Coordinates of C-alpha atoms in Angstrom, one line a residue:
Chain T
M249 CA -13.3 104.0 12.7
R250 CA -17.0 104.2 12.1
P251 CA -19.0 106.2 14.7
S252 CA -21.1 103.2 15.7
D253 CA -18.0 101.5 16.9
T254 CA -17.6 103.9 19.8
N255 CA -20.8 102.8 21.3
L256 CA -19.6 99.3 21.8
P257 CA -18.4 98.5 25.3
A258 CA -14.7 98.5 25.7
R259 CA -13.1 95.1 25.5
A260 CA -10.9 94.0 28.4
V261 CA -7.3 94.7 27.9
R262 CA -5.5 91.5 26.6
Y263 CA -2.5 90.7 28.6
R264 CA 0.4 88.9 27.0
R265 CA -0.2 85.3 27.5
S266 CA 2.4 82.9 28.8
R267 CA 3.8 80.1 26.7
T268 CA 2.0 77.4 28.6
G269 CA -1.2 79.5 28.2
L270 CA -0.7 79.6 24.5
V271 CA -0.1 75.9 24.3
W272 CA -3.3 75.2 26.2
A273 CA -5.2 77.6 24.0
G274 CA -3.7 75.7 21.0
L275 CA -4.7 72.4 22.5
R276 CA -8.3 73.5 22.9
R277 CA -8.3 74.5 19.2
A278 CA -6.6 71.3 18.2
S279 CA -8.4 69.2 15.7
L280 CA -9.3 65.5 16.1
T281 CA -6.3 64.4 14.1
T282 CA -3.9 66.4 16.3
W283 CA -5.4 64.7 19.4
L284 CA -5.1 61.3 17.7
G285 CA -1.5 62.1 16.9
L286 CA -0.6 63.2 20.4
C287 CA -2.2 60.1 21.9
V288 CA -0.3 57.8 19.6
I289 CA 3.0 59.6 20.4
L290 CA 2.3 59.3 24.1
L291 CA 1.4 55.6 23.7
Y292 CA 4.7 55.0 21.9
A293 CA 6.7 56.9 24.6
I294 CA 5.0 54.8 27.3
L295 CA 5.8 51.5 25.4
A296 CA 9.4 52.6 24.9
L297 CA 10.0 53.6 28.5
F298 CA 8.2 50.7 30.2
A299 CA 8.8 48.0 27.6
P300 CA 10.1 45.4 30.1
L301 CA 7.0 45.9 32.3
I302 CA 4.4 45.8 29.5
A303 CA 5.9 43.1 27.2
P304 CA 4.7 39.6 28.2
Y305 CA 8.1 38.0 27.3
G306 CA 11.7 39.2 26.9
E307 CA 13.1 40.8 23.8
A308 CA 15.3 37.9 22.7
D309 CA 13.8 35.1 24.8
V310 CA 13.0 31.9 22.8
V311 CA 9.6 31.2 24.5
S312 CA 8.1 28.6 22.2
S313 CA 9.5 25.4 20.6
Q314 CA 7.4 26.1 17.6
P315 CA 8.8 28.7 15.1
F316 CA 6.3 30.8 13.1
A317 CA 3.3 29.8 15.4
A318 CA 0.0 31.3 14.3
W319 CA -1.8 33.9 16.4
N320 CA -3.1 32.3 19.6
S321 CA -4.1 33.2 23.1
T322 CA -0.6 32.7 24.6
F323 CA 1.3 34.4 21.9
L324 CA -1.1 37.1 20.7
F325 CA 0.6 37.7 17.3
G326 CA 2.3 34.3 17.1
T327 CA 6.0 33.6 17.2
D328 CA 8.9 34.4 14.8
Q329 CA 11.4 32.2 13.0
L330 CA 13.2 31.4 16.3
G331 CA 10.1 31.0 18.4
R332 CA 10.2 34.4 20.0
D333 CA 7.0 36.2 20.9
V334 CA 6.2 38.7 18.1
M335 CA 4.1 41.0 20.3
S336 CA 6.9 41.4 22.9
R337 CA 9.3 42.1 20.1
I338 CA 7.0 44.8 18.6
I339 CA 6.8 46.4 22.1
Y340 CA 10.6 46.3 22.5
G341 CA 10.9 47.7 19.0
A342 CA 9.4 50.9 20.2
R343 CA 12.4 51.2 22.4
N344 CA 15.0 50.2 19.8
S345 CA 13.7 51.6 16.5
V346 CA 12.3 54.8 17.9
G347 CA 15.0 55.3 20.5
I348 CA 17.8 55.0 17.9
A349 CA 16.1 57.3 15.5
F350 CA 15.6 59.8 18.3
I351 CA 19.2 59.7 19.4
T352 CA 20.3 60.1 15.7
T353 CA 18.0 63.1 15.2
T354 CA 19.3 64.7 18.4
I355 CA 22.9 64.4 17.3
A356 CA 22.0 65.7 13.9
F357 CA 20.4 68.7 15.5
L358 CA 23.3 69.5 17.9
L359 CA 25.7 69.2 14.9
G360 CA 23.7 71.0 12.2
G361 CA 22.1 73.6 14.5
T362 CA 25.3 74.6 16.2
L363 CA 27.2 74.9 12.9
G364 CA 24.3 76.6 11.2
I365 CA 24.0 79.4 13.8
L366 CA 27.8 79.7 13.9
S367 CA 27.9 80.0 10.1
A368 CA 25.2 82.7 10.2
I369 CA 27.2 85.0 12.5
S370 CA 30.8 84.1 11.5
P371 CA 33.0 85.7 8.9
S372 CA 32.0 85.1 5.3
W373 CA 34.9 82.7 4.5
L374 CA 33.9 80.3 7.2
D375 CA 30.3 80.6 6.1
H376 CA 31.3 79.8 2.5
V377 CA 33.3 76.8 3.5
L378 CA 30.6 75.3 5.7
S379 CA 27.8 75.9 3.2
G380 CA 30.0 74.4 0.4
V381 CA 30.5 71.3 2.4
A382 CA 26.8 71.0 3.2
D383 CA 25.8 71.5 -0.5
M384 CA 28.3 68.8 -1.5
L385 CA 26.9 66.3 0.9
M386 CA 23.4 67.1 -0.2
A387 CA 24.2 66.5 -3.8
I388 CA 24.1 62.7 -3.3
P389 CA 20.8 61.1 -2.5
Q390 CA 20.9 60.3 1.2
L391 CA 20.0 56.6 1.0
I392 CA 22.7 56.1 -1.6
F393 CA 25.3 57.9 0.4
A394 CA 24.3 55.9 3.5
L395 CA 24.8 52.7 1.5
I396 CA 28.3 53.7 0.4
L397 CA 29.3 54.5 3.9
L398 CA 27.8 51.4 5.3
A399 CA 29.7 49.3 2.7
L400 CA 32.9 50.9 4.1
F401 CA 32.2 50.9 7.9
G402 CA 29.9 47.9 8.1
S403 CA 26.5 47.9 9.8
S404 CA 26.8 48.5 13.5
I405 CA 24.5 50.7 15.6
P406 CA 27.1 53.4 16.3
S407 CA 28.1 53.7 12.6
I408 CA 24.5 53.9 11.5
V409 CA 23.7 56.6 14.1
M410 CA 26.7 58.6 13.1
I411 CA 26.3 58.2 9.3
I412 CA 22.6 59.1 9.3
A413 CA 23.1 61.9 11.8
V414 CA 25.9 63.6 9.7
L415 CA 23.9 63.2 6.5
N416 CA 20.8 64.7 8.0
S417 CA 22.6 67.5 9.8
T418 CA 23.2 69.2 6.4
Q419 CA 19.5 70.0 6.0
I420 CA 19.3 71.3 9.6
F421 CA 22.4 73.3 9.0
R422 CA 20.7 75.0 6.1
L423 CA 17.5 75.8 8.0
A424 CA 19.3 77.0 11.1
R425 CA 21.7 79.2 9.1
S426 CA 19.0 80.9 7.1
S427 CA 16.7 81.5 10.0
A428 CA 19.5 82.7 12.2
R429 CA 20.7 85.0 9.5
N430 CA 17.2 86.6 9.4
V431 CA 17.4 87.3 13.1
A432 CA 21.0 88.3 13.2
V433 CA 20.4 91.5 11.2
M434 CA 17.7 92.8 13.6
E435 CA 18.3 95.8 15.7
F436 CA 18.1 94.1 19.1
I437 CA 21.1 91.9 18.1
E438 CA 23.0 95.1 17.3
V439 CA 21.9 96.6 20.5
A440 CA 23.0 93.6 22.4
S441 CA 26.5 93.5 20.8
L442 CA 26.9 97.3 21.4
R443 CA 26.0 96.7 25.0
G444 CA 29.0 94.4 25.1
E445 CA 27.3 91.1 25.4
R446 CA 29.4 88.0 24.5
T447 CA 28.7 86.0 21.4
L448 CA 27.5 83.0 23.3
W449 CA 25.0 85.1 25.3
I450 CA 23.7 86.6 22.1
I451 CA 23.2 83.2 20.5
V452 CA 21.5 81.6 23.6
R453 CA 19.4 84.5 24.8
E454 CA 18.6 86.5 21.6
I455 CA 18.9 84.3 18.5
L456 CA 17.9 80.8 19.8
P457 CA 14.5 81.8 21.3
N458 CA 13.6 83.5 18.0
I459 CA 14.4 80.5 15.8
M460 CA 13.2 77.8 18.2
P461 CA 9.7 77.3 16.8
T462 CA 11.1 76.6 13.3
L463 CA 13.7 74.3 14.7
I464 CA 11.1 72.3 16.8
A465 CA 8.9 71.8 13.8
E466 CA 11.9 70.7 11.8
F467 CA 12.8 68.3 14.6
G468 CA 9.5 66.5 14.1
L469 CA 9.8 66.2 10.4
R470 CA 13.5 65.4 10.5
F471 CA 12.8 62.6 13.0
C472 CA 10.2 61.1 10.6
F473 CA 12.8 61.2 7.8
V474 CA 15.6 59.7 10.0
F475 CA 13.2 57.0 11.3
L476 CA 12.1 56.1 7.8
T477 CA 15.7 56.0 6.5
I478 CA 16.9 53.7 9.3
S479 CA 13.8 51.5 9.0
A480 CA 14.5 51.2 5.2
L481 CA 18.1 50.3 5.9
S482 CA 17.1 47.7 8.5
F483 CA 14.6 46.3 6.1
L484 CA 17.3 46.0 3.5
G485 CA 19.3 44.0 6.1
L486 CA 21.9 46.8 6.5
G487 CA 20.6 48.5 9.6
I488 CA 20.0 47.5 13.1
Q489 CA 21.2 43.9 13.4
P490 CA 19.6 41.0 15.3
P491 CA 19.0 40.0 18.0
S492 CA 17.8 43.6 18.8
A493 CA 14.1 43.8 18.1
D494 CA 13.7 46.4 15.3
W495 CA 10.6 47.0 13.2
G496 CA 12.3 47.3 9.9
T497 CA 14.3 44.0 10.5
M498 CA 11.1 42.3 11.7
V499 CA 9.3 43.1 8.4
R500 CA 12.3 41.7 6.5
E501 CA 12.4 38.5 8.6
S502 CA 8.7 37.6 8.1
A503 CA 8.1 39.2 4.7
T504 CA 7.5 35.9 2.8
F505 CA 4.3 35.3 4.9
I506 CA 2.5 38.0 2.9
S507 CA 2.3 35.6 0.0
Y508 CA 0.1 33.3 2.2
G509 CA -2.2 36.1 3.3
N510 CA -0.7 36.3 6.8
I511 CA -0.6 39.9 8.0
T512 CA 2.0 39.5 10.7
P513 CA 4.7 41.3 8.7
L514 CA 2.4 44.3 8.3
L515 CA 2.2 44.9 12.1
P516 CA 5.7 46.3 12.5
A517 CA 5.4 48.2 9.2
A518 CA 2.1 49.7 10.4
A519 CA 3.7 50.6 13.7
I520 CA 6.3 52.7 11.7
A521 CA 3.6 54.2 9.5
L522 CA 1.3 55.1 12.4
L523 CA 4.1 57.0 14.2
T524 CA 5.2 59.0 11.2
V525 CA 1.7 60.0 10.2
S526 CA 0.9 61.0 13.9
I527 CA 4.1 63.2 14.1
N528 CA 3.1 64.9 10.8
F529 CA -0.3 65.7 12.2
V530 CA 1.1 67.1 15.4
V531 CA 3.8 69.2 13.5
D532 CA 1.0 70.7 11.4
W533 CA -0.8 71.8 14.5
F534 CA 2.4 73.0 16.2
L535 CA 3.3 75.2 13.2
D536 CA -0.2 76.7 13.6
I537 CA 0.3 77.7 17.3
A538 CA 3.9 78.6 16.7
S539 CA 2.8 81.4 14.5
G540 CA 0.6 82.5 17.4
L541 CA 3.7 82.4 19.7
R542 CA 5.3 84.9 17.4
D543 CA 2.5 87.2 16.5
D544 CA 0.8 87.1 19.9
Q545 CA -2.6 87.4 18.3
Chain N
M1372 CA 25.4 89.4 -31.0
R1373 CA 27.9 87.2 -29.2
K1374 CA 28.5 89.9 -26.6
E1375 CA 24.7 90.1 -26.0
I1376 CA 24.5 86.4 -25.2
I1377 CA 27.3 86.8 -22.7
S1378 CA 25.8 89.8 -21.0
N1379 CA 22.3 88.4 -21.0
P1380 CA 21.6 87.5 -17.4
L1381 CA 19.5 84.6 -18.4
F1382 CA 22.4 82.9 -20.3
R1383 CA 24.8 83.9 -17.6
T1384 CA 22.7 82.3 -14.9
I1385 CA 22.3 79.1 -16.9
F1386 CA 26.0 78.8 -17.6
T1387 CA 26.8 79.4 -14.0
R1388 CA 24.4 76.8 -12.9
L1389 CA 25.7 74.3 -15.5
G1390 CA 29.2 75.0 -14.4
L1391 CA 28.2 74.5 -10.8
G1392 CA 26.5 71.2 -11.7
F1393 CA 29.6 69.8 -13.3
V1394 CA 31.8 70.9 -10.4
T1395 CA 29.3 69.0 -8.1
L1396 CA 29.5 66.0 -10.4
F1397 CA 33.3 66.0 -10.2
A1398 CA 33.3 66.5 -6.4
V1399 CA 30.8 63.7 -6.0
S1400 CA 32.8 61.3 -8.1
L1401 CA 35.8 62.2 -5.9
I1402 CA 33.9 61.4 -2.8
I1403 CA 32.7 58.1 -4.1
F1404 CA 36.2 57.2 -5.3
A1405 CA 37.8 58.3 -2.0
A1406 CA 35.5 55.8 -0.3
I1407 CA 37.9 53.1 -1.4
A1408 CA 41.2 54.9 -1.6
V1409 CA 41.4 57.0 1.6
L1410 CA 39.4 55.3 4.3
P1411 CA 40.8 52.5 6.4
G1412 CA 40.2 48.8 5.9
D1413 CA 42.1 46.4 3.7
F1414 CA 39.6 45.1 1.3
A1415 CA 41.9 42.5 -0.2
K1416 CA 42.3 40.8 3.1
A1417 CA 38.6 41.2 3.9
T1418 CA 37.7 39.6 0.6
L1419 CA 40.2 36.8 0.5
G1420 CA 39.5 35.8 4.1
R1421 CA 41.9 35.0 7.0
A1422 CA 43.8 32.3 5.2
A1423 CA 45.2 34.7 2.7
T1424 CA 49.0 34.8 2.5
P1425 CA 50.8 38.1 1.8
E1426 CA 51.5 36.8 -1.7
T1427 CA 47.9 36.1 -2.6
V1428 CA 46.9 39.5 -1.1
A1429 CA 49.6 41.2 -3.3
N1430 CA 48.5 39.3 -6.4
F1431 CA 44.8 40.2 -5.7
Q1432 CA 45.6 43.8 -5.2
K1433 CA 47.7 43.8 -8.4
S1434 CA 45.0 42.2 -10.4
L1435 CA 42.6 44.9 -9.3
G1436 CA 45.1 47.7 -9.7
L1437 CA 45.1 48.5 -6.0
D1438 CA 48.9 48.9 -5.9
R1439 CA 49.0 52.0 -8.1
P1440 CA 49.1 55.6 -6.7
V1441 CA 45.7 57.1 -5.8
A1442 CA 45.6 59.9 -8.4
E1443 CA 46.4 57.5 -11.2
R1444 CA 43.7 55.1 -10.0
Y1445 CA 41.2 58.0 -9.9
L1446 CA 41.9 59.1 -13.4
K1447 CA 41.8 55.5 -14.7
W1448 CA 38.5 54.9 -12.8
I1449 CA 36.7 58.1 -13.9
G1450 CA 38.1 57.8 -17.5
G1451 CA 36.8 54.2 -17.6
A1452 CA 33.4 55.3 -16.0
V1453 CA 32.8 57.8 -18.8
T1454 CA 33.3 55.0 -21.4
G1455 CA 31.2 52.6 -19.4
D1456 CA 34.1 50.6 -18.0
L1457 CA 33.8 50.5 -14.2
G1458 CA 36.5 48.1 -13.4
L1459 CA 36.5 44.6 -11.9
S1460 CA 34.2 43.3 -9.2
F1461 CA 35.7 41.9 -6.0
S1462 CA 33.7 38.8 -6.7
S1463 CA 35.8 37.9 -9.7
G1464 CA 37.9 34.8 -9.2
S1465 CA 41.6 34.6 -10.3
G1466 CA 40.8 33.1 -13.7
T1467 CA 37.2 34.4 -14.2
P1468 CA 37.1 38.2 -14.3
R1469 CA 33.7 39.8 -13.7
T1470 CA 33.5 43.4 -14.8
V1471 CA 31.3 45.8 -12.8
G1472 CA 29.7 46.7 -16.2
S1473 CA 28.6 43.1 -16.8
I1474 CA 26.9 43.0 -13.4
I1475 CA 25.3 46.4 -13.6
G1476 CA 24.5 46.7 -17.3
P1477 CA 21.5 44.5 -17.8
R1478 CA 20.1 45.6 -14.4
L1479 CA 20.4 49.2 -15.3
K1480 CA 18.2 48.6 -18.3
N1481 CA 15.6 46.9 -16.0
T1482 CA 15.7 49.8 -13.6
L1483 CA 15.3 52.4 -16.3
F1484 CA 12.4 50.4 -17.7
L1485 CA 10.7 50.3 -14.3
A1486 CA 11.4 54.0 -13.7
G1487 CA 10.2 54.9 -17.2
I1488 CA 6.9 53.1 -16.9
T1489 CA 6.3 54.6 -13.4
A1490 CA 6.9 58.0 -14.8
L1491 CA 4.5 57.4 -17.7
V1492 CA 1.8 56.3 -15.2
A1493 CA 2.4 58.7 -12.4
I1494 CA 3.0 62.0 -14.2
P1495 CA -0.4 62.4 -16.0
I1496 CA -2.3 61.3 -12.9
A1497 CA -0.3 63.6 -10.5
L1498 CA -0.7 66.6 -12.8
L1499 CA -4.4 66.0 -13.2
L1500 CA -5.0 65.6 -9.5
G1501 CA -2.8 68.6 -8.7
I1502 CA -4.7 70.8 -11.1
I1503 CA -8.1 69.6 -9.8
A1504 CA -7.0 70.1 -6.2
A1505 CA -5.8 73.6 -7.1
I1506 CA -9.1 74.6 -8.8
R1507 CA -11.2 73.1 -6.0
R1508 CA -9.0 74.5 -3.3
N1509 CA -10.4 73.9 0.2
S1510 CA -13.2 71.7 -1.1
W1511 CA -13.8 68.3 0.5
L1512 CA -12.0 66.7 -2.5
D1513 CA -9.0 68.9 -1.8
R1514 CA -9.0 68.0 1.8
I1515 CA -9.3 64.3 1.2
L1516 CA -6.4 64.5 -1.4
N1517 CA -4.4 66.5 1.1
A1518 CA -4.9 63.9 3.9
V1519 CA -4.2 60.9 1.6
T1520 CA -1.1 62.4 0.1
L1521 CA 0.3 63.5 3.5
A1522 CA -0.3 59.9 4.8
S1523 CA 1.3 58.3 1.7
I1524 CA 4.3 60.5 2.0
S1525 CA 4.9 59.5 5.6
F1526 CA 4.4 55.8 5.0
P1527 CA 7.6 53.7 4.6
E1528 CA 7.8 52.3 1.0
F1529 CA 7.9 48.7 2.1
F1530 CA 4.6 49.2 4.0
V1531 CA 2.8 50.4 0.9
A1532 CA 4.4 47.6 -1.1
Y1533 CA 3.3 44.8 1.2
V1534 CA -0.2 46.2 1.7
L1535 CA -0.6 46.4 -2.1
M1536 CA 0.9 42.9 -2.4
L1537 CA -1.5 41.5 0.2
L1538 CA -4.6 43.2 -1.4
L1539 CA -3.9 42.9 -5.1
A1540 CA -1.8 39.7 -5.4
V1541 CA -2.9 37.5 -2.5
K1542 CA -6.5 38.4 -1.5
L1543 CA -7.4 39.4 -5.0
P1544 CA -5.1 37.5 -7.4
L1545 CA -4.8 40.3 -10.0
F1546 CA -1.1 40.7 -10.2
Y1547 CA 2.1 38.8 -9.6
S1548 CA 3.4 39.2 -6.1
L1549 CA 7.0 39.0 -7.2
A1550 CA 8.5 40.8 -10.2
R1551 CA 10.9 38.1 -11.4
V1552 CA 11.7 39.0 -15.0
T1553 CA 14.1 37.3 -17.4
P1554 CA 15.5 38.7 -20.7
S1555 CA 13.5 36.0 -22.7
M1556 CA 10.1 37.4 -21.6
G1557 CA 8.0 39.5 -24.0
S1558 CA 7.3 43.1 -23.1
I1559 CA 3.6 42.4 -22.3
E1560 CA 4.6 39.7 -19.8
V1561 CA 7.2 41.9 -18.3
L1562 CA 4.6 44.7 -17.9
E1563 CA 2.3 42.3 -16.1
R1564 CA 5.0 41.2 -13.8
I1565 CA 6.1 44.8 -12.8
A1566 CA 2.5 46.1 -12.3
L1567 CA 2.8 46.1 -8.5
P1568 CA 6.3 47.7 -8.2
V1569 CA 5.0 50.4 -10.6
L1570 CA 1.9 50.9 -8.5
T1571 CA 4.0 51.2 -5.3
L1572 CA 6.4 53.7 -6.7
S1573 CA 3.6 55.7 -8.3
F1574 CA 1.8 55.9 -5.0
G1575 CA 4.6 57.8 -3.4
I1576 CA 5.6 59.9 -6.4
I1577 CA 2.1 60.9 -7.2
A1578 CA 1.7 62.3 -3.7
H1579 CA 4.8 64.4 -3.9
M1580 CA 4.2 65.6 -7.4
M1581 CA 0.5 66.3 -6.8
R1582 CA 1.3 68.5 -3.8
M1583 CA 3.9 70.4 -5.7
T1584 CA 1.7 70.9 -8.8
R1585 CA -1.1 72.1 -6.6
A1586 CA 1.2 74.7 -4.9
A1587 CA 2.5 75.9 -8.3
I1588 CA -1.0 76.4 -9.8
I1589 CA -2.3 78.1 -6.6
G1590 CA 0.7 80.4 -6.7
L1591 CA -0.1 81.2 -10.3
L1592 CA -3.8 81.7 -9.7
S1593 CA -3.1 84.6 -7.4
H1594 CA -1.7 86.7 -10.2
P1595 CA -3.7 89.8 -11.3
Y1596 CA -4.2 88.7 -14.9
I1597 CA -6.1 85.6 -13.7
E1598 CA -8.3 87.8 -11.6
M1599 CA -8.9 90.0 -14.7
A1600 CA -9.9 87.0 -16.8
K1601 CA -12.3 85.9 -14.1
L1602 CA -13.8 89.3 -13.8
K1603 CA -14.3 89.4 -17.6
G1604 CA -16.5 86.3 -17.1
V1605 CA -14.3 83.7 -18.6
P1606 CA -15.5 80.2 -17.4
P1607 CA -13.3 78.6 -14.8
W1608 CA -12.0 75.7 -16.9
R1609 CA -11.0 78.2 -19.6
V1610 CA -9.2 80.3 -17.1
I1611 CA -7.1 77.3 -16.2
L1612 CA -6.5 75.9 -19.7
R1613 CA -6.0 79.1 -21.6
H1614 CA -4.6 81.5 -19.1
A1615 CA -3.0 79.7 -16.2
L1616 CA -1.7 76.4 -17.8
P1617 CA 0.6 78.0 -20.5
N1618 CA 2.4 79.9 -17.8
A1619 CA 2.4 76.9 -15.4
W1620 CA 4.3 74.5 -17.7
A1621 CA 7.7 75.8 -16.4
P1622 CA 7.1 75.1 -12.7
I1623 CA 5.4 71.8 -13.6
V1624 CA 8.3 70.6 -15.7
A1625 CA 10.6 71.5 -12.9
V1626 CA 8.4 69.5 -10.5
I1627 CA 8.6 66.5 -12.8
A1628 CA 12.4 66.6 -13.1
F1629 CA 12.7 67.0 -9.3
N1630 CA 10.4 64.0 -8.7
L1631 CA 12.2 61.8 -11.2
A1632 CA 15.3 62.4 -9.1
Y1633 CA 13.3 61.3 -6.1
L1634 CA 12.2 58.2 -8.0
I1635 CA 15.8 57.1 -8.3
V1636 CA 16.1 56.6 -4.6
G1637 CA 12.6 55.1 -4.2
V1638 CA 13.6 52.4 -6.6
V1639 CA 16.0 50.7 -4.2
V1640 CA 13.6 49.5 -1.6
V1641 CA 10.9 48.6 -4.1
E1642 CA 13.2 46.5 -6.1
V1643 CA 14.2 44.5 -3.0
V1644 CA 10.6 44.0 -1.9
F1645 CA 9.5 42.6 -5.3
V1646 CA 12.8 40.8 -6.1
Y1647 CA 13.2 42.8 -9.3
P1648 CA 16.6 42.4 -10.9
G1649 CA 17.5 46.1 -11.0
I1650 CA 20.5 48.2 -10.1
G1651 CA 19.1 49.1 -6.6
Q1652 CA 19.0 45.5 -5.6
A1653 CA 22.5 45.0 -7.1
M1654 CA 23.7 47.9 -4.9
V1655 CA 22.2 46.5 -1.7
D1656 CA 23.7 43.0 -2.4
A1657 CA 27.1 44.6 -3.1
V1658 CA 26.9 46.6 0.1
R1659 CA 26.1 43.4 2.0
S1660 CA 29.1 41.5 0.5
R1661 CA 31.2 44.7 0.6
D1662 CA 32.0 44.5 -3.1
I1663 CA 33.3 48.1 -3.2
P1664 CA 33.7 48.5 -7.0
V1665 CA 30.1 47.5 -7.6
V1666 CA 28.9 49.8 -4.8
Q1667 CA 30.9 52.6 -6.4
G1668 CA 29.6 51.9 -9.9
C1669 CA 26.0 51.9 -8.7
A1670 CA 26.5 55.0 -6.5
L1671 CA 28.1 56.9 -9.4
I1672 CA 25.1 56.1 -11.6
F1673 CA 22.5 57.0 -8.9
A1674 CA 24.3 60.2 -7.9
A1675 CA 25.0 61.3 -11.5
S1676 CA 21.4 60.9 -12.6
Y1677 CA 20.2 62.6 -9.4
I1678 CA 22.5 65.6 -10.0
L1679 CA 21.7 65.8 -13.7
L1680 CA 17.9 65.7 -13.1
N1681 CA 18.2 68.4 -10.4
L1682 CA 20.3 70.4 -12.8
L1683 CA 17.7 70.1 -15.5
A1684 CA 15.0 71.2 -13.1
D1685 CA 17.0 74.3 -12.1
V1686 CA 17.9 75.2 -15.7
I1687 CA 14.2 74.9 -16.7
A1688 CA 13.2 77.0 -13.8
I1689 CA 15.8 79.7 -14.7
A1690 CA 15.1 79.6 -18.4
T1691 CA 11.4 80.2 -18.0
N1692 CA 11.8 83.0 -15.4
P1693 CA 10.5 86.0 -17.3
R1694 CA 12.4 88.4 -15.0
L1695 CA 15.7 87.0 -16.4
A1696 CA 14.5 86.7 -20.0
H1697 CA 14.0 90.4 -20.4
P1698 CA 16.9 92.3 -19.1
R1699 CA 16.4 96.0 -18.5

């Protein structure tokens, strides 16, 4: 320390900030893109939750005798091949497409996360077996694997959710396992087990809080991936089946209109793109403040 | 000499990785095969419809060899697959056999052509952009490239495809909006037709490859000998071309192999969008009609090329690791 430093007035002691305090501090530092991303995600959540209140017409209601009507004041984005209101279907799509992707990601996390943490603290033979299975499942490109399984089980919402969840859980398994392993060798875990704590307590109270930031960031990225995979399957006609309003399926149904310069099919596609980009921006920002959560700087 | 090769950690690691790769290939072929053999669902009945009598079902199963034991069928299937015979499609009628090979064969050629052209277009652009972004790190150019590539990675492929189609085929009629090709077309005409699919695929793959190249070069530029060269007063472009690049080839080649594996999957959606008669579209059609032998054949080709390209990337990465090349 240089002598001149001692002349400076002493800085106030910094107390450890609470989590909410850190999040607020992070929000203040957040860039424009982060705010944009957060607003978009909030908007989608509102659309999904209150779709019946917001949408002018029902999800599968045939409201016009004219199929493929152009954009007009009654039907803002026109009607589809059966005379259903396109705008209402896009709003309901937030509920179906995003909702199904969210459920799938949650199942994948419960499965992959639980097995990953278990694998990190269990005897090595079990760890080897689980890791071997995960590696094997990851050796086939996911979309191809999903296509094989869909050919066998047929396309229904439960089978899509389960297939995509299981295929994605392998990546989460890997991440949870490696980060839990890093924590499991620390002294405080040893202290806890010497103190006689049960395994479940150690997982929930010691390991989980330490790997949570990594897992939350992964949840965002994984959700994007799941969402894009299910949309791609729906677009191929193998995903969510009509009459449920789904963005991937809607693109597929109206795709030929592109050739006439009509941008209606791009609306559901853009809805997908906007959400995934927004989530990516927010995850970027979250990783930034998550490092603050750890270092407490 | 021979003993040296065996004890050399470099060769040992490569052999281990190769062995592991072939074990994976075997296991994956088992998984794909098990799809038809183990899981429930009587495909003969499903294919022939409700009107099928037990005799026609038995005949159908016999003609497809479904009445043989599982192990025998696997050996026959994998043995045939190695020689290019993937069995009979479920779509074959009683008197008109259609082999999976005759369905997939010409389409595989189309897909390889599309992927090959895409690689030729995408790789040089991606490497160039990646190197520029690495040199001009944190400049406005780097930031723009970062934002654009992040966005293009998070867009669904069909969105990119339709936007390009709208802009470059409908609003500005530069290219064909659909890539319908026939074997009688000349190669120039085929190239014109597949311009948009190539562009769509390149868009995604350039983004991935550029980001990985940038990361590889930046990792390299942090080495002390680069610092030394800079301190000696070597001009920046020379530092990159003469000092960094020769050592960067290894990670870059690994990046290329990895992204070609990624290209394999991207091809499925793009082929469907542009109605390109490739193997991806064949697989989607087969899944829809639940023509399991065709699905298996396509899946085996996709999975095998994916595994082999990843294996190649790993082996290159291991072979060029100086720590393994010079054992102590």
